[in-house]
Amino acid sequence: MNLITSFLLILVLTTQIFAQQKYFGVDGKNITDRDGKVFVMKGVNLGNWLVPEGYMFKFNKANSPTRVNNVITELIGPAETKKFWIEFQNNYITYDDIKFIKASGVNSIRVPFNYKLFCDETYLWNTNSRGFELIDRLLEWCRIENLPIVLDMHAAPGGQTGDNIDDSYGYPWLMVDEDSQNQIIEIWKSIASHYANEPLVLGYDLLNEPIAHYFEEENLNGNLEPLYKKITASIREVDQNHIIILGGAKWNTDFSVFGKPFDEKLVYEFHKYWMPPVQKEIQEYVDFRDKHNVPIYMGESGENDDDWVKKFRELLDDNSISWHFWPYKKMDNTRGPVNFNKPENYDLVNGYAEFDRSTYKSVRENRPDIVKVKLALNGYLEQCKFENCFPNEGYMDALKLDYSKKAKIN
């Protein structure tokens, strides 16, 4: 073997090794980082940023993205509403947020998104390229901070949950509608093609909280894993690099819908809220991990007091389970790492959202002064900026996160 041949062989082998280590992977029960070492996710969800939720706006009745948008449009009109959402997306999560998240000790984040950001359907006045623009910008910030992300389809075509969180029509039509299934397959394939060579993408979370418990008599659960298989097959046509994350039925709690793993890079995700933070509440997922020799991941929890969060986080750590708590930031609320104050006159916005708006007459009669409403909404856009946020110290202590870096970033 001559010198040139030897050099080329070494180059090929080195390239292969580098390629194998470039992306996050799966090794038995463990997620592995880009160096092949065990990686346990510890982080937060960027909730409300790309999928606005009514309760984070202090709305009860207008609780989905579409309904939140309708309230704001009724209050200030379509042109001003378009400006509001563009500025909201620019202000709510910024590079300063990402710097703080990383500095606090977080090693990864979950990014919920609405499928409409990646197609021609109207959504918060965006174009069909807006999703890639926002995620690409986020990735540039995350690249500087070395903070990997999980891409989470929180709202899917037709609706996967059948409630407010999926911005649907009150039924998980995705589970029975072929057109919706074809659309989600194509959107995930497009996303995977775009990010196939992106090492900062940790994985693709195919569906958030599919099939709410309201629909048990509909026998929809059996449709979930076959759909996951179709989406995964489509992704693998363009991307063999990234982890695929599968959530269970009934709000990501029911793993009985799963058979044997059908891909070499699967992670199984559960969510847990409002239960005692004790071993028996997660044992079925630990048993699933042991039986199938696959990683499990707690993708959402929180919305509770500091003591509960601390105990549940410790339980997850004791079981070597990856976690992302929900959400990172929220207005006038201590149940999350970061808080910001409610702006002046915001009660006018909140009050209108709770009125009966079922007729045009009620909309006309209940609409408050537009000048004050604009001031309130502009105040929201200002208050949600990182510079005006402050840490919930007890909550961050519960997650073993360091809030002292906030002042340094400001």
Short mmCIF file of C-alpha atoms in Angstrom, two decimals:
data_model
loop_
_atom_site.label_atom_id
_atom_site.label_comp_id
_atom_site.label_asym_id
_atom_site.label_seq_id
_atom_site.Cartn_x
_atom_site.Cartn_y
_atom_site.Cartn_z
CA MET A 1 0.00 0.00 0.00
CA ASN A 2 1.60 3.28 -1.10
CA LEU A 3 1.66 6.49 0.91
CA ILE A 4 -1.16 8.18 -1.02
CA THR A 5 -3.46 5.17 -0.62
CA SER A 6 -2.72 5.01 3.10
CA PHE A 7 -3.46 8.70 3.50
CA LEU A 8 -6.77 8.40 1.65
CA LEU A 9 -7.78 5.41 3.77
CA ILE A 10 -7.04 7.31 6.97
CA LEU A 11 -8.97 10.30 5.65
CA VAL A 12 -12.02 8.16 4.83
CA LEU A 13 -11.97 6.44 8.23
CA THR A 14 -11.58 9.76 10.03
CA THR A 15 -14.46 11.25 8.06
CA GLN A 16 -16.67 8.28 8.89
CA ILE A 17 -15.89 8.56 12.60
CA PHE A 18 -16.61 12.30 12.54
CA ALA A 19 -19.89 11.71 10.72
CA GLN A 20 -20.92 9.14 13.29
CA GLN A 21 -20.28 11.61 16.11
CA LYS A 22 -21.76 14.71 14.51
CA TYR A 23 -25.34 14.21 15.70
CA PHE A 24 -27.12 13.24 18.88
CA GLY A 25 -27.95 9.56 18.92
CA VAL A 26 -29.33 6.61 20.85
CA ASP A 27 -27.35 3.87 22.59
CA GLY A 28 -29.64 1.43 24.36
CA LYS A 29 -31.44 3.30 27.16
CA ASN A 30 -29.34 6.42 26.68
CA ILE A 31 -29.36 9.48 24.49
CA THR A 32 -25.81 10.25 23.37
CA ASP A 33 -24.24 13.57 22.51
CA ARG A 34 -22.11 14.38 19.48
CA ASP A 35 -19.08 12.83 21.16
CA GLY A 36 -20.92 9.60 21.84
CA LYS A 37 -21.22 10.30 25.57
CA VAL A 38 -24.40 9.81 27.61
CA PHE A 39 -26.53 12.96 27.46
CA VAL A 40 -29.41 13.59 29.89
CA MET A 41 -31.52 16.54 28.78
CA LYS A 42 -32.18 19.17 31.43
CA GLY A 43 -34.07 22.16 30.18
CA VAL A 44 -37.18 24.17 29.47
CA ASN A 45 -39.88 24.61 26.84
CA LEU A 46 -40.14 27.84 24.85
CA GLY A 47 -43.90 27.74 25.33
CA ASN A 48 -46.14 30.56 24.04
CA TRP A 49 -43.58 31.86 21.56
CA LEU A 50 -44.67 30.11 18.36
CA VAL A 51 -47.90 28.62 19.76
CA PRO A 52 -49.58 31.34 21.85
CA GLU A 53 -51.73 29.90 24.63
CA GLY A 54 -54.67 31.77 26.08
CA TYR A 55 -53.85 31.15 29.71
CA MET A 56 -50.44 32.78 29.25
CA PHE A 57 -52.30 35.88 28.07
CA LYS A 58 -54.60 35.56 31.11
CA PHE A 59 -57.47 34.49 28.86
CA ASN A 60 -59.80 31.68 29.90
CA LYS A 61 -62.33 31.46 27.08
CA ALA A 62 -60.01 32.46 24.23
CA ASN A 63 -57.58 29.66 24.95
CA SER A 64 -56.10 28.62 21.58
CA PRO A 65 -53.81 30.53 19.19
CA THR A 66 -56.67 31.16 16.76
CA ARG A 67 -58.95 32.41 19.52
CA VAL A 68 -56.24 34.63 21.01
CA ASN A 69 -55.66 36.08 17.55
CA ASN A 70 -59.39 36.69 17.10
CA VAL A 71 -59.57 38.64 20.36
CA ILE A 72 -56.66 40.87 19.41
CA THR A 73 -57.96 41.39 15.86
CA GLU A 74 -61.38 42.40 17.18
CA LEU A 75 -59.70 44.87 19.53
CA ILE A 76 -57.22 46.61 17.20
CA GLY A 77 -57.95 45.41 13.64
CA PRO A 78 -56.01 43.20 11.22
CA ALA A 79 -53.21 45.61 10.28
CA GLU A 80 -52.23 46.33 13.88
CA THR A 81 -52.64 42.68 14.82
CA LYS A 82 -50.16 41.67 12.12
CA LYS A 83 -47.65 44.15 13.56
CA PHE A 84 -48.35 42.81 17.05
CA TRP A 85 -47.54 39.19 16.18
CA ILE A 86 -44.37 40.04 14.26
CA GLU A 87 -43.09 42.08 17.19
CA PHE A 88 -44.27 39.43 19.64
CA GLN A 89 -42.21 36.77 17.87
CA ASN A 90 -39.22 39.12 17.78
CA ASN A 91 -39.46 40.13 21.46
CA TYR A 92 -40.67 37.08 23.37
CA ILE A 93 -37.55 34.99 22.71
CA THR A 94 -34.28 36.78 21.93
CA TYR A 95 -30.59 36.01 22.05
CA ASP A 96 -30.51 37.35 25.60
CA ASP A 97 -33.08 34.73 26.60
CA ILE A 98 -30.94 32.00 25.07
CA LYS A 99 -27.80 33.29 26.79
CA PHE A 100 -29.58 33.30 30.14
CA ILE A 101 -31.08 29.84 29.61
CA LYS A 102 -27.65 28.41 28.84
CA ALA A 103 -25.92 30.30 31.65
CA SER A 104 -28.49 29.03 34.14
CA GLY A 105 -27.33 25.46 33.60
CA VAL A 106 -29.84 24.27 30.99
CA ASN A 107 -28.30 21.94 28.40
CA SER A 108 -31.16 21.79 25.84
CA ILE A 109 -34.54 23.32 25.00
CA ARG A 110 -37.80 22.12 23.49
CA VAL A 111 -39.35 24.40 20.87
CA PRO A 112 -43.11 24.03 20.32
CA PHE A 113 -44.37 25.17 16.91
CA ASN A 114 -47.56 25.24 14.87
CA TYR A 115 -47.49 23.40 11.55
CA LYS A 116 -49.05 26.45 9.88
CA LEU A 117 -45.69 28.21 10.13
CA PHE A 118 -44.48 25.81 7.43
CA CYS A 119 -47.34 25.95 4.92
CA ASP A 120 -49.66 28.37 3.15
CA GLU A 121 -52.41 28.36 5.79
CA THR A 122 -53.10 31.64 7.55
CA TYR A 123 -51.55 31.77 11.02
CA LEU A 124 -50.76 34.91 12.99
CA TRP A 125 -50.27 36.76 9.69
CA ASN A 126 -47.15 34.80 8.77
CA THR A 127 -45.84 33.61 5.41
CA ASN A 128 -45.04 29.94 4.76
CA SER A 129 -41.32 30.66 5.21
CA ARG A 130 -41.73 32.26 8.63
CA GLY A 131 -41.22 28.99 10.51
CA PHE A 132 -37.82 28.38 8.95
CA GLU A 133 -36.85 32.02 9.44
CA LEU A 134 -37.64 31.91 13.16
CA ILE A 135 -36.10 28.50 13.84
CA ASP A 136 -33.00 29.32 11.78
CA ARG A 137 -32.53 32.52 13.76
CA LEU A 138 -32.97 30.61 17.02
CA LEU A 139 -30.40 28.05 15.90
CA GLU A 140 -27.85 30.78 15.21
CA TRP A 141 -28.21 31.97 18.79
CA CYS A 142 -28.11 28.41 20.08
CA ARG A 143 -24.98 27.71 18.03
CA ILE A 144 -23.16 30.53 19.81
CA GLU A 145 -24.23 29.12 23.19
CA ASN A 146 -23.94 25.43 22.21
CA LEU A 147 -27.56 24.76 23.18
CA PRO A 148 -29.27 21.93 21.25
CA ILE A 149 -33.00 22.03 20.53
CA VAL A 150 -35.88 19.61 20.18
CA LEU A 151 -38.38 20.60 17.49
CA ASP A 152 -41.89 19.88 18.77
CA MET A 153 -44.94 19.96 16.49
CA HIS A 154 -47.37 21.28 19.08
CA ALA A 155 -50.21 21.86 16.64
CA ALA A 156 -50.62 19.46 13.71
CA PRO A 157 -52.85 19.41 10.62
CA GLY A 158 -56.42 18.56 11.57
CA GLY A 159 -55.48 18.58 15.24
CA GLN A 160 -53.84 15.70 17.07
CA THR A 161 -55.26 16.39 20.54
CA GLY A 162 -58.76 17.76 20.09
CA ASP A 163 -58.44 20.66 22.52
CA ASN A 164 -57.08 24.20 22.73
CA ILE A 165 -53.39 23.26 22.77
CA ASP A 166 -53.39 21.94 19.20
CA ASP A 167 -55.37 24.92 17.84
CA SER A 168 -57.89 22.46 16.45
CA TYR A 169 -61.62 22.12 15.94
CA GLY A 170 -62.21 20.16 19.14
CA TYR A 171 -61.49 16.71 17.72
CA PRO A 172 -58.24 14.92 16.75
CA TRP A 173 -59.12 14.77 13.08
CA LEU A 174 -55.51 13.95 12.22
CA MET A 175 -56.11 10.42 13.47
CA VAL A 176 -58.85 9.73 10.92
CA ASP A 177 -58.33 12.19 8.07
CA GLU A 178 -56.08 11.04 5.22
CA ASP A 179 -55.50 14.54 3.83
CA SER A 180 -54.30 15.78 7.23
CA GLN A 181 -52.01 12.78 7.56
CA ASN A 182 -50.53 13.38 4.12
CA GLN A 183 -49.97 17.01 5.05
CA ILE A 184 -48.13 16.27 8.29
CA ILE A 185 -45.97 13.70 6.50
CA GLU A 186 -44.99 16.29 3.89
CA ILE A 187 -44.36 19.04 6.44
CA TRP A 188 -42.14 16.86 8.61
CA LYS A 189 -40.27 15.71 5.51
CA SER A 190 -39.73 19.35 4.53
CA ILE A 191 -38.50 20.24 8.03
CA ALA A 192 -36.21 17.20 8.14
CA SER A 193 -34.79 18.01 4.71
CA HIS A 194 -34.05 21.56 5.84
CA TYR A 195 -32.32 20.46 9.07
CA ALA A 196 -30.88 17.11 7.97
CA ASN A 197 -27.31 18.32 8.41
CA GLU A 198 -27.92 20.54 11.45
CA PRO A 199 -26.07 19.11 14.48
CA LEU A 200 -27.77 21.50 16.95
CA VAL A 201 -31.14 19.86 16.30
CA LEU A 202 -31.28 17.10 18.88
CA GLY A 203 -34.43 15.48 17.57
CA TYR A 204 -37.89 15.72 16.05
CA ASP A 205 -40.84 15.48 18.46
CA LEU A 206 -43.47 14.35 15.98
CA LEU A 207 -46.69 15.14 17.89
CA ASN A 208 -47.41 16.88 21.16
CA GLU A 209 -49.97 15.21 23.45
CA PRO A 210 -51.96 13.29 20.84
CA ILE A 211 -55.52 12.05 21.46
CA ALA A 212 -56.93 13.60 24.62
CA HIS A 213 -58.67 11.29 27.07
CA TYR A 214 -62.07 12.68 26.02
CA PHE A 215 -62.05 10.38 22.99
CA GLU A 216 -61.53 6.96 24.58
CA GLU A 217 -64.76 5.59 23.09
CA GLU A 218 -63.62 6.62 19.61
CA ASN A 219 -60.90 3.92 19.55
CA LEU A 220 -58.37 6.32 18.06
CA ASN A 221 -55.32 5.18 20.02
CA GLY A 222 -54.59 2.35 17.62
CA ASN A 223 -54.10 4.86 14.80
CA LEU A 224 -51.22 6.65 16.51
CA GLU A 225 -48.22 4.36 16.06
CA PRO A 226 -49.04 3.57 12.39
CA LEU A 227 -49.05 7.32 11.75
CA TYR A 228 -45.73 7.68 13.58
CA LYS A 229 -44.29 4.97 11.35
CA LYS A 230 -45.43 6.78 8.19
CA ILE A 231 -43.97 10.10 9.33
CA THR A 232 -40.70 8.47 10.37
CA ALA A 233 -40.37 6.64 7.04
CA SER A 234 -40.83 9.94 5.21
CA ILE A 235 -38.25 11.68 7.40
CA ARG A 236 -35.75 8.88 6.85
CA GLU A 237 -35.93 9.45 3.09
CA VAL A 238 -34.13 12.76 3.63
CA ASP A 239 -32.59 12.53 7.11
CA GLN A 240 -30.99 9.48 8.70
CA ASN A 241 -29.16 11.57 11.28
CA HIS A 242 -31.64 12.78 13.85
CA ILE A 243 -33.50 11.25 16.75
CA ILE A 244 -37.26 10.73 16.41
CA ILE A 245 -39.29 11.39 19.57
CA LEU A 246 -42.65 9.66 20.05
CA GLY A 247 -45.23 10.80 22.60
CA GLY A 248 -47.83 8.44 24.01
CA ALA A 249 -51.60 8.79 23.64
CA LYS A 250 -53.78 10.59 26.21
CA TRP A 251 -51.71 13.75 26.55
CA ASN A 252 -48.40 11.83 26.19
CA THR A 253 -49.16 9.55 29.15
CA ASP A 254 -50.17 6.21 27.60
CA PHE A 255 -47.35 4.00 26.27
CA SER A 256 -49.62 0.98 25.74
CA VAL A 257 -50.09 2.17 22.14
CA PHE A 258 -46.48 1.25 21.33
CA GLY A 259 -45.13 -2.04 20.02
CA LYS A 260 -41.48 -2.86 19.53
CA PRO A 261 -39.22 0.01 18.44
CA PHE A 262 -39.30 0.40 14.66
CA ASP A 263 -36.31 2.71 14.18
CA GLU A 264 -32.77 2.75 15.58
CA LYS A 265 -33.03 6.33 16.87
CA LEU A 266 -36.28 6.47 18.84
CA VAL A 267 -36.90 8.22 22.15
CA TYR A 268 -40.24 7.78 23.93
CA GLU A 269 -41.77 10.82 25.61
CA PHE A 270 -44.20 11.21 28.49
CA HIS A 271 -45.72 14.28 30.18
CA LYS A 272 -46.79 14.50 33.82
CA TYR A 273 -48.77 17.19 35.60
CA TRP A 274 -50.68 17.46 38.87
CA MET A 275 -49.89 14.11 40.46
CA PRO A 276 -47.87 13.07 43.51
CA PRO A 277 -44.12 13.26 42.69
CA VAL A 278 -43.47 9.64 43.64
CA GLN A 279 -41.93 6.64 41.89
CA LYS A 280 -45.17 4.82 41.12
CA GLU A 281 -46.29 7.72 38.92
CA ILE A 282 -43.40 7.15 36.49
CA GLN A 283 -42.73 3.44 37.00
CA GLU A 284 -44.61 2.35 33.88
CA TYR A 285 -42.26 4.47 31.76
CA VAL A 286 -39.19 3.13 33.53
CA ASP A 287 -40.51 -0.40 32.93
CA PHE A 288 -41.03 0.43 29.25
CA ARG A 289 -37.45 1.69 29.02
CA ASP A 290 -36.13 -1.50 30.60
CA LYS A 291 -38.29 -3.82 28.52
CA HIS A 292 -37.44 -2.28 25.14
CA ASN A 293 -33.95 -0.94 25.95
CA VAL A 294 -34.81 2.56 24.71
CA PRO A 295 -34.45 6.08 26.14
CA ILE A 296 -37.43 7.79 27.76
CA TYR A 297 -37.90 11.52 28.18
CA MET A 298 -40.18 13.77 30.25
CA GLY A 299 -41.03 16.50 27.76
CA GLU A 300 -43.38 18.60 29.88
CA SER A 301 -44.22 19.16 33.51
CA GLY A 302 -44.47 22.04 35.95
CA GLU A 303 -47.39 24.41 36.48
CA ASN A 304 -47.01 23.66 40.19
CA ASP A 305 -45.41 25.10 43.31
CA ASP A 306 -41.68 25.12 43.95
CA ASP A 307 -41.69 22.23 46.42
CA TRP A 308 -43.54 19.94 44.01
CA VAL A 309 -41.23 20.91 41.13
CA LYS A 310 -38.15 20.20 43.25
CA LYS A 311 -39.41 16.77 44.29
CA PHE A 312 -40.41 15.78 40.76
CA ARG A 313 -37.14 17.01 39.28
CA GLU A 314 -35.22 15.01 41.88
CA LEU A 315 -37.32 11.94 41.06
CA LEU A 316 -36.49 12.29 37.37
CA ASP A 317 -32.79 12.78 38.12
CA ASP A 318 -32.76 9.73 40.41
CA ASN A 319 -34.12 7.68 37.50
CA SER A 320 -31.75 9.23 34.91
CA ILE A 321 -34.69 10.58 32.91
CA SER A 322 -34.24 13.57 30.60
CA TRP A 323 -36.56 16.50 31.25
CA HIS A 324 -37.85 19.79 29.87
CA PHE A 325 -40.14 21.72 32.23
CA TRP A 326 -43.02 23.88 30.99
CA PRO A 327 -42.77 26.78 30.23
CA TYR A 328 -39.69 29.01 30.33
CA LYS A 329 -41.47 32.38 30.55
CA LYS A 330 -44.91 33.54 31.61
CA MET A 331 -46.63 36.82 32.52
CA ASP A 332 -47.47 37.53 36.16
CA ASN A 333 -46.97 33.95 37.30
CA THR A 334 -44.44 32.23 39.54
CA ARG A 335 -44.87 28.72 38.08
CA GLY A 336 -41.98 28.84 35.66
CA PRO A 337 -38.35 29.98 35.65
CA VAL A 338 -38.96 33.50 34.29
CA ASN A 339 -41.69 36.06 34.95
CA PHE A 340 -42.71 39.48 33.68
CA ASN A 341 -45.21 42.03 34.94
CA LYS A 342 -48.67 42.58 33.55
CA PRO A 343 -48.75 45.93 31.72
CA GLU A 344 -50.96 48.88 32.56
CA ASN A 345 -54.53 48.71 31.20
CA TYR A 346 -54.14 45.00 30.44
CA ASP A 347 -57.29 44.23 32.42
CA LEU A 348 -59.21 45.86 29.55
CA VAL A 349 -57.80 43.26 27.15
CA ASN A 350 -58.33 40.41 29.57
CA GLY A 351 -61.84 41.58 30.44
CA TYR A 352 -62.89 41.81 26.80
CA ALA A 353 -61.61 38.29 26.13
CA GLU A 354 -63.93 36.98 28.86
CA PHE A 355 -67.05 38.76 27.59
CA ASP A 356 -69.66 37.00 25.49
CA ARG A 357 -68.36 37.65 21.97
CA SER A 358 -70.72 35.28 20.17
CA THR A 359 -72.49 38.02 18.18
CA TYR A 360 -71.29 41.07 16.29
CA LYS A 361 -73.52 43.16 18.54
CA SER A 362 -71.71 41.93 21.65
CA VAL A 363 -68.33 42.59 20.00
CA ARG A 364 -69.35 46.17 19.22
CA GLU A 365 -70.82 46.85 22.63
CA ASN A 366 -68.02 45.31 24.70
CA ARG A 367 -64.98 46.56 22.78
CA PRO A 368 -62.99 48.88 25.07
CA ASP A 369 -61.23 52.12 24.15
CA ILE A 370 -58.81 51.30 21.32
CA VAL A 371 -56.15 53.78 22.47
CA LYS A 372 -55.92 52.17 25.90
CA VAL A 373 -55.97 48.70 24.38
CA LYS A 374 -53.07 49.53 22.06
CA LEU A 375 -51.12 50.89 25.01
CA ALA A 376 -51.79 47.68 26.93
CA LEU A 377 -50.73 45.41 24.06
CA ASN A 378 -47.65 47.52 23.37
CA GLY A 379 -46.92 47.25 27.07
CA TYR A 380 -47.11 43.47 26.81
CA LEU A 381 -44.61 43.53 23.94
CA GLU A 382 -42.27 45.66 26.03
CA GLN A 383 -42.67 43.75 29.28
CA CYS A 384 -41.99 40.35 27.70
CA LYS A 385 -38.52 41.45 26.55
CA PHE A 386 -35.75 39.73 28.46
CA GLU A 387 -34.48 43.03 29.87
CA ASN A 388 -37.81 43.49 31.67
CA CYS A 389 -38.14 39.90 32.90
CA PHE A 390 -37.07 38.59 36.28
CA PRO A 391 -36.37 35.09 37.59
CA ASN A 392 -38.69 33.17 39.87
CA GLU A 393 -35.88 32.28 42.24
CA GLY A 394 -37.68 29.53 44.14
CA TYR A 395 -38.71 27.78 40.93
CA MET A 396 -35.22 28.00 39.48
CA ASP A 397 -33.77 26.68 42.72
CA ALA A 398 -36.18 23.75 42.44
CA LEU A 399 -34.70 22.93 39.02
CA LYS A 400 -31.14 23.51 40.27
CA LEU A 401 -30.74 26.38 37.83
CA ASP A 402 -28.60 29.45 38.47
CA TYR A 403 -30.54 32.73 38.25
CA SER A 404 -27.58 34.92 39.28
CA LYS A 405 -26.51 35.34 35.64
CA LYS A 406 -29.55 37.52 34.85
CA ALA A 407 -27.89 40.74 36.03
CA LYS A 408 -24.70 40.01 34.08
CA ILE A 409 -26.59 39.47 30.82
CA ASN A 410 -28.55 42.69 31.31
#
